[in-house]
Structures are given as C-alpha cells and as structure tokens.
Amino acid sequence: MPGRIIHAEHLELNRLLKNKCKYYSTRRSINPTNYKSTVLTANILTLFYSLITLVVINELFIGDKIFWPVVLASSNSEISFIQNDYDADKTKCIQSLLVNRNRIPDKAFNATSEVLDPSGARRYNAHSIRNENTDFAWCPGKRIGTECDEYIEVDMGELNIITKVVISGLLAEDGGSRYTPYFYIRYKREQNEENWRTYRQLRPTITSRLLGGLDALVPKFVVLDPPLIARWIRIYPYRDPPGFVCIRLEAYGCQFSDDLVEYRIPEGSLAHPPYQAETHLYKVQGSELFTNEKQNFSQAGGGLPFSDTCYDGHRIEPGSLLNGGLGCLIDLNIANRDATPFIQRGLKADKSMNHQFVGWHRDRWRSSQEKNNDVVDMLFRFASIRNFTRLRFYVSNNYIEKVRIPRRLEVKFSVGGVHFSGQSPISRDFKLENRSVGVFSITMDLSHRIGQVVQLKAFFADDWLLFSEIRFESEKVTTPVKLDESAVIPAKSSNNPMNNKNKEEDVVNTENGVNTKRFRLRQTML
C-alpha cells in the first residue's frame, strides 16, 4: 500500500538511499527531529558506501597494471563482447588430417628416396608414413645428416590449419631403432609459388628446427605455435651424427575455410614512442638451414609489441609493409574478452598480452605526407574467387589508453586483383565506446559480394587500433564470373577470335580462380 514501509532491512536501506528519506507515510505528521536524524543516517551510509567503492577501485591498481571492470554493454548494435567460447575455433581444430585415405590418397605422398622392402609389402615407402601399423614407416634410402636433402612431401588437397604433429620412428628388423631427433617443415599454399616457406616456431623458443623423437616407438607431440596454414608440406629429417631414420607422422588441425593465402598490412607499431617498428633480420640459430630465402632472411615482426610476429612473408621497403604471407591475424589465437593490452606501460607489462594483438599508432600516418592519413589499409587475397557473406574481427577497446574500435570500416572487392571500381564499398560507422573495456567482436554483412582480393580500410577513432583476429566467411564460386571493364582481363591467344569482343563480355573460369601469379598484391594498391 502507498506510504507503508516494507520491513526488510536491505529493502529499507535501498529505499532510504534512493529517496534520501523523502518518502514517508502521509498518514502521520512529520517529526522534524526524526526527519533530520534519518537524513543524517542516509548521508552517513552514502559516505560509507563511497569509501568502500574507493577501496575496491584502489585494489584494482596492482603495480603498474590496471584491471578495469568490464561493462557487458555496448552502445553500438553492430558490435558485441566476444563470448566465453572465444577460442572455440582452436579447440575444435584437432581433427586428424592424414589418416583419411578417401580425402588424401596414397599418390598424394612423394619422397626423394625410400628403402626397398624385400618382402614386397612396400612397408617403407612414402605413403607408409601415416600407417597405424608400427611395422610401417617412411624410411629414406640413405643415411640422414645435417644436409636436409631428403624429404617426404604430402599434398593435402586443400588449405588446412595444422595445429600439431605427432612423429615417431620404427624398430628395424635387425633390432635397431630408427627415428629422427630433429626435423624441419616446409610448406606451400599455392602450386605456383616459386619458393617453399620454412615453418618457424615462436613458442616456447624461436626456432625452425623442431624437436623430434628420441625413441622409435614413443610418439613425440609437437605443438605448432603459431599454427601452420598450407596445402603442401614437406618433412625434412635432421640427424647429427648421421644415421638411418624412419618416420611415422600424423598431423592434426582442420580445414582452413577462409581459403586465404596472403594478406598485406602495414607493419605494427611499438607500444611506446617512437612508435615506428623496425624489422630485424631473422637470426640463424645453430646450424639451421633454409635461411637464405627472402621470406626468412627478411622475416617480418621480430617480437616487438603489436607487430605481426608470426607473419611468414617479408617486409617491403620503403613503406614498412608486410607482404606475401599470413600471420597472427588468422592464427586462431583470439584474445580473451577481458584482455587489456598495455600501451604506455608496454615495457613493464607482460609482453605475451601484447602479442595477442597486431596494432598501429596514429602518429605513423600523421607524420607522413599521405592524404587520408587516419586509416589502416589492408589487402587480403584468396586462393579462388569467393562469394563473401560476412566479416568478423576482434578488436580491443580501452579508452583509458586511447585504444578504440574503428570509427569506420570500408570493404571493397576485386575479381582481378588490381582495380576495385564498380560497386560501391560496403561501409559501417561506429560510435565511440566510452563505457566498456575489453575485446569486441565486430560483424559486418558482406552482402554476397564476389571477389578474390578484398580491401579493408579501418579508420582511427583515437590513437590506437589493435586487432586480435580477422575472419572471412565465404564460399567458392563455381560458375563463371563476368569481369567489369576496369578489371584486368587474363591474357588470350592472338589467334583467338574472342579477342575482338568487348571486355565486359569476358568471363573468368572460377574453377581454379584467376591466374594469381599475375595478380600479386602490389605496393601501389595501398
């Protein structure tokens, strides 16, 4: 009933605080003394709770690290906090990749040499590397040393993310034990790649020479951090002193549904001024091999905060662009939703937190002579022409450190990979987020746009842009796609009568995509 006081201690306290004792019964007269006493009590309680709040906030400051409470709300309908299953992709990416003979036939395995099996059972040939029978394995036909001139190659038929491998050896008929104590992995994503890339492990130590087994029958589990994205892989056994080796192997991971083969981005910034990052040459450790190639000698990253440390391409000078590879933006290592990378405190903070993000400081563009200098321009090239439905990426928002979600995103598409004219770009504007701190998931509808190269522009809302992961949802286009007049048309034979037709009538057979060797991402595209 109106005017009746509810006799519950916590409800009465809340009522007093909310109404400051101005809500009292109309059926009785007001006693000035009681009124003043009640107001005084409410003020004391308010002061008490204020002191408690200050103590709690003070406890959030630990050393130089600040842990801000996360508000699970957003003023933007297009963005949301990432869910608790933020690493669902990683936990689900544990499928056996080589054991399925329907998906990967025996002819997909090739080796430089193999031991002849006197029994005729072909127990030691290339495809025996995946046999569950401990009497089968791939055994090179000569002693293995440090030259790394023997390898086994597997064509997995499609792009896969490999998160770990399991390697073991073989007990020889004479009682000997054959295994490889070390090995290298080299890989390709596209058939027309000129060079094989060498996998480089970042954690627990930076090395390309991976630790194999020390026993013929005990499997060695090797976690690939960062994960490896490839279609073709080669395993190079390494042994010092030289000896005979045999290898049984299984790879675990999942299909790389994004079908992305490379992206080009500006090199990440340092967490403290001057913000411009520098790429250090990849340091050879011990007697590591395969260090003379472009992608390894000019290895991008170098372990600096907010640089793409797992990028497997190379750096372009001038411009400090990372080109020709993939890296941390698609490594399945999505930062937790309460992750708050440290900027001004970057030198003192846990660097592993910063390595979950690739980011840029606005000063790099402010100091340049370029126009529209408040945007990070990125290009993504796919293995085939795709029908894009959605873009999702994970970005940090920490307005205390001047880290914000982009104020605007623009996405353009190209079939040929040179011109992005034709349809207008897909764009989204976002409000400043001043209430929430953490990692947001931003989703954009790509409206079934067609293309093989995607240009993504992210506009600064504050000093920093920090991305944890970028994922594209798309499907391969299997029907011919008509190119517009501004696109680059694949070369044709001089005696082909179709040469005289208008360009808008030309089509691209999308079964194998555009000739990607002709449409490499160029520096002028950024």
Tab-separated table of C-alpha atoms in Angstrom, residues 266-270 275 305-307 357-365 376 462-467:
chain	number	residue	atom	x	y	z
A	266	PRO	CA	51.337	-2.011	-42.578
A	267	GLU	CA	53.909	-3.216	-40.097
A	268	GLY	CA	52.728	-2.965	-36.496
A	269	SER	CA	53.762	-0.175	-34.147
A	270	LEU	CA	55.740	-0.168	-30.942
A	275	TYR	CA	56.020	4.168	-32.478
A	305	PRO	CA	54.925	-5.238	-29.206
A	306	PHE	CA	51.943	-5.137	-31.577
A	307	SER	CA	53.969	-6.358	-34.558
A	357	PHE	CA	47.236	-8.174	-30.933
A	358	VAL	CA	48.501	-6.566	-34.121
A	359	GLY	CA	48.144	-2.821	-33.950
A	360	TRP	CA	49.061	0.600	-35.233
A	361	HIS	CA	49.567	4.036	-33.729
A	362	ARG	CA	48.087	7.033	-35.481
A	363	ASP	CA	51.331	9.053	-35.344
A	364	ARG	CA	52.772	6.974	-38.164
A	365	TRP	CA	50.231	8.445	-40.567
A	376	VAL	CA	44.911	1.468	-41.919
A	462	ASP	CA	41.712	7.517	-31.302
A	463	ASP	CA	45.476	6.985	-31.121
A	464	TRP	CA	45.443	3.172	-31.403
A	465	LEU	CA	43.861	0.372	-33.436
A	466	LEU	CA	44.523	-3.127	-32.048
A	467	PHE	CA	43.207	-6.235	-33.843
